[in-house]
PDB file of C-alpha atoms in Angstrom:
ATOM      1  CA  MET V   7    -167.387 125.954 174.377  1.00 67.00           C
ATOM      2  CA  ASN V   8    -170.553 127.626 175.661  1.00 82.00           C
ATOM      3  CA  ALA V   9    -168.574 130.740 176.566  1.00 84.00           C
ATOM      4  CA  LEU V  10    -167.134 130.874 173.035  1.00 87.00           C
ATOM      5  CA  LEU V  11    -170.582 130.532 171.487  1.00 89.00           C
ATOM      6  CA  ASP V  12    -171.908 133.215 173.820  1.00 87.00           C
ATOM      7  CA  GLY V  13    -169.086 135.513 172.771  1.00 87.00           C
ATOM      8  CA  LEU V  14    -169.820 134.958 169.087  1.00 90.00           C
ATOM      9  CA  SER V  15    -173.514 135.604 169.720  1.00 91.00           C
ATOM     10  CA  TRP V  16    -172.616 138.841 171.502  1.00 90.00           C
ATOM     11  CA  LEU V  17    -170.574 139.942 168.490  1.00 92.00           C
ATOM     12  CA  ALA V  18    -173.406 139.004 166.133  1.00 92.00           C
ATOM     13  CA  ASP V  19    -175.731 141.427 167.922  1.00 88.00           C
ATOM     14  CA  GLY V  20    -175.735 144.655 165.910  1.00 87.00           C
ATOM     15  CA  ASP V  21    -176.581 146.725 168.969  1.00 89.00           C
ATOM     16  CA  ASN V  22    -173.158 145.924 170.422  1.00 91.00           C
ATOM     17  CA  TRP V  23    -171.441 147.493 167.402  1.00 92.00           C
ATOM     18  CA  SER V  24    -173.103 150.903 167.543  1.00 88.00           C
ATOM     19  CA  GLY V  25    -172.614 153.898 169.780  1.00 86.00           C
ATOM     20  CA  PRO V  26    -169.520 155.554 171.282  1.00 87.00           C
ATOM     21  CA  THR V  27    -168.667 152.434 173.293  1.00 86.00           C
ATOM     22  CA  GLY V  28    -169.615 149.897 170.629  1.00 90.00           C
ATOM     23  CA  VAL V  29    -167.301 147.410 168.946  1.00 92.00           C
ATOM     24  CA  GLY V  30    -167.076 149.549 165.798  1.00 92.00           C
ATOM     25  CA  THR V  31    -165.814 152.583 167.706  1.00 93.00           C
ATOM     26  CA  ARG V  32    -163.398 150.537 169.805  1.00 94.00           C
ATOM     27  CA  LEU V  33    -162.049 148.814 166.680  1.00 95.00           C
ATOM     28  CA  VAL V  34    -161.355 152.152 164.983  1.00 95.00           C
ATOM     29  CA  GLU V  35    -159.621 153.390 168.145  1.00 94.00           C
ATOM     30  CA  HIS V  36    -157.521 150.235 168.302  1.00 95.00           C
ATOM     31  CA  LEU V  37    -156.449 150.531 164.667  1.00 95.00           C
ATOM     32  CA  TRP V  38    -155.690 154.237 165.082  1.00 95.00           C
ATOM     33  CA  ILE V  39    -153.403 153.871 168.098  1.00 95.00           C
ATOM     34  CA  THR V  40    -151.687 150.906 166.422  1.00 95.00           C
ATOM     35  CA  LEU V  41    -151.063 152.868 163.218  1.00 96.00           C
ATOM     36  CA  LEU V  42    -149.905 155.982 165.060  1.00 96.00           C
ATOM     37  CA  SER V  43    -147.569 153.982 167.295  1.00 95.00           C
ATOM     38  CA  MET V  44    -146.056 152.098 164.351  1.00 96.00           C
ATOM     39  CA  VAL V  45    -145.510 155.251 162.293  1.00 97.00           C
ATOM     40  CA  ILE V  46    -143.658 156.918 165.170  1.00 97.00           C
ATOM     41  CA  ALA V  47    -141.663 153.755 165.987  1.00 95.00           C
ATOM     42  CA  CYS V  48    -140.602 153.337 162.342  1.00 95.00           C
ATOM     43  CA  ALA V  49    -139.686 157.027 162.082  1.00 96.00           C
ATOM     44  CA  VAL V  50    -137.416 156.642 165.114  1.00 94.00           C
ATOM     45  CA  ALA V  51    -135.968 153.149 164.683  1.00 92.00           C
ATOM     46  CA  LEU V  52    -135.552 152.707 160.918  1.00 92.00           C
ATOM     47  CA  PRO V  53    -133.183 155.637 160.228  1.00 92.00           C
ATOM     48  CA  VAL V  54    -131.012 154.666 163.209  1.00 90.00           C
ATOM     49  CA  GLY V  55    -130.925 150.969 162.312  1.00 88.00           C
ATOM     50  CA  LEU V  56    -130.265 151.558 158.615  1.00 87.00           C
ATOM     51  CA  TRP V  57    -127.517 154.101 159.198  1.00 86.00           C
ATOM     52  CA  LEU V  58    -125.725 152.078 161.871  1.00 86.00           C
ATOM     53  CA  GLY V  59    -126.003 148.984 159.686  1.00 81.00           C
ATOM     54  CA  HIS V  60    -124.540 150.929 156.775  1.00 77.00           C
ATOM     55  CA  LEU V  61    -121.652 152.194 158.890  1.00 79.00           C
ATOM     56  CA  GLY V  62    -121.139 148.860 160.650  1.00 74.00           C
ATOM     57  CA  ARG V  63    -120.364 150.614 163.927  1.00 73.00           C
ATOM     58  CA  GLY V  64    -122.321 151.266 167.110  1.00 73.00           C
ATOM     59  CA  GLY V  65    -125.094 148.842 166.208  1.00 71.00           C
ATOM     60  CA  ALA V  66    -124.525 146.427 169.082  1.00 75.00           C
ATOM     61  CA  LEU V  67    -124.735 149.232 171.645  1.00 75.00           C
ATOM     62  CA  ALA V  68    -127.890 150.695 170.089  1.00 75.00           C
ATOM     63  CA  ILE V  69    -129.578 147.286 169.960  1.00 75.00           C
ATOM     64  CA  ASN V  70    -128.682 146.502 173.572  1.00 77.00           C
ATOM     65  CA  ILE V  71    -130.069 149.842 174.712  1.00 73.00           C
ATOM     66  CA  SER V  72    -133.286 149.383 172.721  1.00 71.00           C
ATOM     67  CA  ASN V  73    -133.694 145.854 174.063  1.00 72.00           C
ATOM     68  CA  VAL V  74    -134.003 147.266 177.562  1.00 72.00           C
ATOM     69  CA  GLY V  75    -137.554 148.074 176.464  1.00 66.00           C
ATOM     70  CA  ARG V  76    -138.223 144.371 176.089  1.00 70.00           C
ATOM     71  CA  ALA V  77    -137.172 143.726 179.665  1.00 70.00           C
ATOM     72  CA  VAL V  78    -139.569 146.330 181.052  1.00 73.00           C
ATOM     73  CA  PRO V  79    -143.227 145.212 180.858  1.00 77.00           C
ATOM     74  CA  THR V  80    -145.506 147.480 178.863  1.00 79.00           C
ATOM     75  CA  PHE V  81    -147.893 147.525 181.818  1.00 77.00           C
ATOM     76  CA  ALA V  82    -145.130 149.028 183.989  1.00 81.00           C
ATOM     77  CA  ILE V  83    -144.430 151.699 181.368  1.00 83.00           C
ATOM     78  CA  LEU V  84    -148.136 152.553 181.240  1.00 84.00           C
ATOM     79  CA  ALA V  85    -148.225 152.882 185.022  1.00 81.00           C
ATOM     80  CA  ILE V  86    -145.172 155.159 185.054  1.00 86.00           C
ATOM     81  CA  LEU V  87    -146.488 157.372 182.249  1.00 85.00           C
ATOM     82  CA  TYR V  88    -149.878 157.517 183.962  1.00 80.00           C
ATOM     83  CA  MET V  89    -148.216 159.274 186.917  1.00 85.00           C
ATOM     84  CA  THR V  90    -146.743 161.950 184.621  1.00 85.00           C
ATOM     85  CA  PRO V  91    -148.648 164.991 183.321  1.00 85.00           C
ATOM     86  CA  LEU V  92    -149.815 162.801 180.408  1.00 83.00           C
ATOM     87  CA  GLY V  93    -152.222 161.047 182.772  1.00 81.00           C
ATOM     88  CA  LEU V  94    -155.106 159.355 180.977  1.00 79.00           C
ATOM     89  CA  SER V  95    -154.371 160.887 177.571  1.00 81.00           C
ATOM     90  CA  MET V  96    -154.048 158.795 174.432  1.00 85.00           C
ATOM     91  CA  TRP V  97    -150.337 159.633 174.311  1.00 88.00           C
ATOM     92  CA  THR V  98    -149.720 157.583 177.427  1.00 89.00           C
ATOM     93  CA  THR V  99    -150.708 154.487 175.475  1.00 90.00           C
ATOM     94  CA  VAL V 100    -148.974 155.558 172.263  1.00 92.00           C
ATOM     95  CA  ILE V 101    -145.625 156.264 173.926  1.00 92.00           C
ATOM     96  CA  ALA V 102    -145.702 152.910 175.731  1.00 90.00           C
ATOM     97  CA  LEU V 103    -146.468 151.098 172.468  1.00 93.00           C
ATOM     98  CA  VAL V 104    -143.753 153.004 170.601  1.00 93.00           C
ATOM     99  CA  LEU V 105    -141.165 151.949 173.177  1.00 90.00           C
ATOM    100  CA  PHE V 106    -142.414 148.377 172.820  1.00 90.00           C
ATOM    101  CA  ALA V 107    -142.217 148.447 169.000  1.00 92.00           C
ATOM    102  CA  ILE V 108    -138.778 150.025 168.578  1.00 92.00           C
ATOM    103  CA  PRO V 109    -136.554 147.024 169.541  1.00 90.00           C
ATOM    104  CA  PRO V 110    -137.651 144.560 166.813  1.00 90.00           C
ATOM    105  CA  ILE V 111    -137.669 147.279 164.143  1.00 93.00           C
ATOM    106  CA  LEU V 112    -134.237 148.606 165.084  1.00 91.00           C
ATOM    107  CA  THR V 113    -132.701 145.145 165.476  1.00 89.00           C
ATOM    108  CA  ASN V 114    -133.991 143.807 162.162  1.00 90.00           C
ATOM    109  CA  ALA V 115    -133.005 146.960 160.289  1.00 90.00           C
ATOM    110  CA  TYR V 116    -129.450 146.781 161.602  1.00 89.00           C
ATOM    111  CA  VAL V 117    -129.061 143.021 161.112  1.00 87.00           C
ATOM    112  CA  GLY V 118    -130.624 143.192 157.659  1.00 87.00           C
ATOM    113  CA  MET V 119    -128.091 145.810 156.558  1.00 84.00           C
ATOM    114  CA  ARG V 120    -125.156 143.897 158.019  1.00 84.00           C
ATOM    115  CA  GLU V 121    -126.207 140.633 156.336  1.00 81.00           C
ATOM    116  CA  VAL V 122    -126.182 142.148 152.849  1.00 77.00           C
ATOM    117  CA  ASP V 123    -123.760 140.245 150.605  1.00 72.00           C
ATOM    118  CA  ARG V 124    -120.406 142.024 150.965  1.00 70.00           C
ATOM    119  CA  ASP V 125    -119.425 141.006 147.432  1.00 69.00           C
ATOM    120  CA  ALA V 126    -122.421 142.918 146.084  1.00 70.00           C
ATOM    121  CA  VAL V 127    -121.463 145.939 148.170  1.00 67.00           C
ATOM    122  CA  GLU V 128    -117.855 145.864 146.951  1.00 66.00           C
ATOM    123  CA  ALA V 129    -118.997 145.448 143.360  1.00 74.00           C
ATOM    124  CA  ALA V 130    -121.218 148.518 143.732  1.00 69.00           C
ATOM    125  CA  ARG V 131    -118.318 150.469 145.188  1.00 67.00           C
ATOM    126  CA  GLY V 132    -116.218 149.406 142.216  1.00 67.00           C
ATOM    127  CA  MET V 133    -118.893 150.897 139.945  1.00 73.00           C
ATOM    128  CA  GLY V 134    -118.505 154.252 141.679  1.00 65.00           C
ATOM    129  CA  MET V 135    -121.297 154.077 144.240  1.00 69.00           C
ATOM    130  CA  ALA V 136    -120.627 155.514 147.676  1.00 65.00           C
ATOM    131  CA  GLY V 137    -122.474 156.659 150.781  1.00 65.00           C
ATOM    132  CA  GLY V 138    -126.143 157.299 150.198  1.00 66.00           C
ATOM    133  CA  GLN V 139    -126.141 155.799 146.704  1.00 68.00           C
ATOM    134  CA  LEU V 140    -124.804 152.520 148.046  1.00 71.00           C
ATOM    135  CA  LEU V 141    -127.345 152.470 150.870  1.00 69.00           C
ATOM    136  CA  ARG V 142    -130.338 153.248 148.635  1.00 70.00           C
ATOM    137  CA  GLY V 143    -129.310 151.298 145.549  1.00 69.00           C
ATOM    138  CA  VAL V 144    -127.810 148.098 146.962  1.00 73.00           C
ATOM    139  CA  GLU V 145    -127.998 147.608 150.728  1.00 75.00           C
ATOM    140  CA  LEU V 146    -131.577 148.718 151.328  1.00 77.00           C
ATOM    141  CA  PRO V 147    -133.183 146.615 148.556  1.00 81.00           C
ATOM    142  CA  LEU V 148    -131.314 143.500 149.723  1.00 82.00           C
ATOM    143  CA  ALA V 149    -132.202 144.167 153.363  1.00 84.00           C
ATOM    144  CA  ILE V 150    -135.924 144.765 152.740  1.00 89.00           C
ATOM    145  CA  PRO V 151    -137.079 141.220 153.687  1.00 89.00           C
ATOM    146  CA  MET V 152    -135.376 141.398 157.095  1.00 90.00           C
ATOM    147  CA  ILE V 153    -136.535 144.982 157.692  1.00 92.00           C
ATOM    148  CA  MET V 154    -140.129 144.133 156.844  1.00 93.00           C
ATOM    149  CA  GLY V 155    -139.899 141.097 159.110  1.00 92.00           C
ATOM    150  CA  GLY V 156    -139.158 143.412 162.030  1.00 92.00           C
ATOM    151  CA  ILE V 157    -142.000 145.774 161.140  1.00 95.00           C
ATOM    152  CA  ARG V 158    -144.375 142.826 160.731  1.00 94.00           C
ATOM    153  CA  LEU V 159    -143.434 141.400 164.128  1.00 93.00           C
ATOM    154  CA  ALA V 160    -143.719 144.778 165.846  1.00 94.00           C
ATOM    155  CA  THR V 161    -147.116 145.511 164.286  1.00 95.00           C
ATOM    156  CA  VAL V 162    -148.677 142.243 165.444  1.00 94.00           C
ATOM    157  CA  GLN V 163    -147.198 142.698 168.914  1.00 93.00           C
ATOM    158  CA  VAL V 164    -148.560 146.241 169.148  1.00 94.00           C
ATOM    159  CA  VAL V 165    -152.039 145.111 168.057  1.00 95.00           C
ATOM    160  CA  ALA V 166    -152.091 142.519 170.821  1.00 92.00           C
ATOM    161  CA  THR V 167    -150.474 144.716 173.483  1.00 91.00           C
ATOM    162  CA  ALA V 168    -152.690 147.733 172.811  1.00 91.00           C
ATOM    163  CA  THR V 169    -155.427 145.990 174.788  1.00 91.00           C
ATOM    164  CA  LEU V 170    -153.510 146.964 177.949  1.00 87.00           C
ATOM    165  CA  ALA V 171    -154.510 150.574 177.330  1.00 86.00           C
ATOM    166  CA  ALA V 172    -157.853 149.731 178.900  1.00 86.00           C
ATOM    167  CA  VAL V 173    -156.133 149.398 182.276  1.00 82.00           C
ATOM    168  CA  ILE V 174    -155.758 153.182 182.374  1.00 81.00           C
ATOM    169  CA  SER V 175    -159.079 153.779 180.575  1.00 78.00           C
ATOM    170  CA  GLY V 176    -157.301 154.151 177.253  1.00 81.00           C
ATOM    171  CA  PRO V 177    -158.890 153.575 173.842  1.00 88.00           C
ATOM    172  CA  GLY V 178    -159.208 150.322 171.958  1.00 90.00           C
ATOM    173  CA  LEU V 179    -160.755 146.874 172.092  1.00 92.00           C
ATOM    174  CA  GLY V 180    -159.351 146.265 175.557  1.00 92.00           C
ATOM    175  CA  ARG V 181    -162.155 148.442 176.932  1.00 92.00           C
ATOM    176  CA  ILE V 182    -164.657 145.771 175.885  1.00 93.00           C
ATOM    177  CA  ILE V 183    -162.724 143.098 177.774  1.00 92.00           C
ATOM    178  CA  THR V 184    -162.391 145.173 180.932  1.00 91.00           C
ATOM    179  CA  SER V 185    -166.055 146.203 180.751  1.00 90.00           C
ATOM    180  CA  GLY V 186    -167.128 142.583 180.528  1.00 89.00           C
ATOM    181  CA  PHE V 187    -164.822 141.635 183.381  1.00 88.00           C
ATOM    182  CA  ASN V 188    -166.003 144.444 185.667  1.00 88.00           C
ATOM    183  CA  ARG V 189    -169.658 143.663 185.041  1.00 88.00           C
ATOM    184  CA  GLN V 190    -169.132 139.885 185.075  1.00 88.00           C
ATOM    185  CA  ASP V 191    -170.548 139.807 181.554  1.00 88.00           C
ATOM    186  CA  VAL V 192    -168.885 136.691 180.118  1.00 91.00           C
ATOM    187  CA  PRO V 193    -170.263 137.049 176.554  1.00 91.00           C
ATOM    188  CA  GLU V 194    -168.922 140.620 176.324  1.00 92.00           C
ATOM    189  CA  LEU V 195    -165.554 139.611 177.797  1.00 92.00           C
ATOM    190  CA  VAL V 196    -165.172 136.660 175.414  1.00 93.00           C
ATOM    191  CA  GLY V 197    -166.442 138.720 172.480  1.00 93.00           C
ATOM    192  CA  GLY V 198    -163.772 141.347 173.110  1.00 92.00           C
ATOM    193  CA  ALA V 199    -161.080 138.666 173.336  1.00 93.00           C
ATOM    194  CA  ILE V 200    -162.267 137.146 170.044  1.00 94.00           C
ATOM    195  CA  MET V 201    -162.078 140.547 168.353  1.00 94.00           C
ATOM    196  CA  VAL V 202    -158.508 141.120 169.535  1.00 94.00           C
ATOM    197  CA  GLY V 203    -157.421 137.662 168.386  1.00 94.00           C
ATOM    198  CA  ALA V 204    -159.147 137.999 165.025  1.00 95.00           C
ATOM    199  CA  LEU V 205    -157.626 141.449 164.482  1.00 95.00           C
ATOM    200  CA  ALA V 206    -154.124 140.188 165.298  1.00 94.00           C
ATOM    201  CA  LEU V 207    -154.506 137.304 162.830  1.00 95.00           C
ATOM    202  CA  ALA V 208    -155.847 139.646 160.138  1.00 96.00           C
ATOM    203  CA  VAL V 209    -152.984 142.086 160.623  1.00 95.00           C
ATOM    204  CA  GLU V 210    -150.474 139.214 160.501  1.00 95.00           C
ATOM    205  CA  GLY V 211    -151.911 138.075 157.176  1.00 95.00           C
ATOM    206  CA  LEU V 212    -151.934 141.580 155.694  1.00 95.00           C
ATOM    207  CA  MET V 213    -148.367 142.266 156.825  1.00 94.00           C
ATOM    208  CA  ALA V 214    -147.212 138.959 155.318  1.00 92.00           C
ATOM    209  CA  LEU V 215    -148.728 139.983 151.980  1.00 92.00           C
ATOM    210  CA  LEU V 216    -147.156 143.441 152.252  1.00 90.00           C
ATOM    211  CA  GLN V 217    -143.762 141.904 153.051  1.00 88.00           C
ATOM    212  CA  ARG V 218    -143.954 139.835 149.872  1.00 87.00           C
ATOM    213  CA  ALA V 219    -145.213 142.757 147.783  1.00 87.00           C
ATOM    214  CA  VAL V 220    -142.394 145.167 148.689  1.00 82.00           C
ATOM    215  CA  ASP V 221    -139.567 142.624 148.337  1.00 77.00           C
ATOM    216  CA  PRO V 222    -137.649 143.832 145.234  1.00 73.00           C
ATOM    217  CA  MET V 223    -135.828 140.519 144.841  1.00 66.00           C
ATOM    218  CA  ARG V 224    -139.110 138.619 144.639  1.00 67.00           C
ATOM    219  CA  ARG V 225    -140.464 141.064 142.073  1.00 61.00           C
ATOM    220  CA  ALA V 226    -137.269 140.817 140.038  1.00 61.00           C
ATOM    221  CA  GLY V 227    -137.457 137.018 140.101  1.00 60.00           C
ATOM    222  CA  ARG V 228    -141.057 137.051 138.909  1.00 62.00           C
ATOM    223  CA  ARG V 229    -140.274 139.437 136.049  1.00 62.00           C
ATOM    224  CA  ALA V 230    -137.312 137.312 134.995  1.00 59.00           C
ATOM    225  CA  SER V 231    -139.424 134.139 134.965  1.00 60.00           C
ATOM    226  CA  ARG V 232    -142.071 135.595 132.628  1.00 61.00           C
ATOM    227  CA  PRO V 233    -141.966 134.683 128.924  1.00 54.00           C
ATOM    228  CA  ASP V 234    -139.914 136.983 126.712  1.00 51.00           C
ATOM    229  CA  ARG V 235    -142.665 138.550 124.602  1.00 50.00           C
ATOM    230  CA  ASP V 236    -140.252 139.970 122.064  1.00 47.00           C
ATOM    231  CA  GLN V 237    -138.660 136.642 121.210  1.00 50.00           C
ATOM    232  CA  GLY V 238    -141.670 134.470 121.970  1.00 50.00           C
ATOM    233  CA  MET V 239    -139.428 132.199 124.036  1.00 44.00           C
ATOM    234  CA  PRO V 240    -139.620 131.679 127.805  1.00 47.00           C
ATOM    235  CA  LEU V 241    -136.689 132.761 129.885  1.00 41.00           C
ATOM    236  CA  VAL V 242    -135.471 129.872 132.031  1.00 42.00           C
ATOM    237  CA  GLN V 243    -134.358 131.372 135.284  1.00 42.00           C
ATOM    238  CA  GLU V 244    -134.785 130.262 138.866  1.00 39.00           C
ATOM    239  CA  GLU V 245    -137.137 132.489 140.802  1.00 39.00           C
ATOM    240  CA  VAL V 246    -135.560 134.326 143.695  1.00 38.00           C
ATOM    241  CA  VAL V 247    -137.805 133.938 146.656  1.00 39.00           C
ATOM    242  CA  GLY V 248    -137.560 136.363 149.531  1.00 41.00           C
ATOM    243  CA  SER V 249    -138.267 135.488 153.114  1.00 42.00           C
ATOM    244  CA  ALA V 250    -141.941 135.237 153.960  1.00 39.00           C
TER     245      ALA V 250
END
């Protein structure tokens, strides 16, 4: 308990937030590498997962290949990339985090597309939809909750795992933890750990809200449950609730 209080006291000291090695700078670095890694991972994994899910072929192979990344520790990937010409650059950390984030995004995108109600798909085909129209107009909206679940999971994992960048002198909040450990400064070490935990919880909460906000089925259910202003009578309809 004393260590926790010491860590909170360390964070409450404004001097520890300023300067190029302060908490503020490390927090910005951590958020930047997380955002950059997630943008690249989504750009790679989402198109592949959505297209394979739409086709219904090749998804199992792609998922199994991507899941190899889960079997290889991120620390090992960092060590391997460190020995390449990338060395201590920021891209060493980003590439490792991208490889770590791809599996859940790809898997959820593919599974979400495959779990779309086949009756809805056939009905859309009967209305003349095909190819891209079917993917954009029917499959993608119905798969959004599962897709966002994968992105949410990957984002929180990347936030937590990005602390390993400090092992190769990379950016982020992990540098505070390693600095405290190397100097046997317990308040700094605990303060850095508190920041990482608090950031992960905050990101989890924000991603949960975003997942709800972009779910078209939830929005449609809320609109349908509102009173009919033209008739002055409420519409009685069960709200469709997407996955949280």
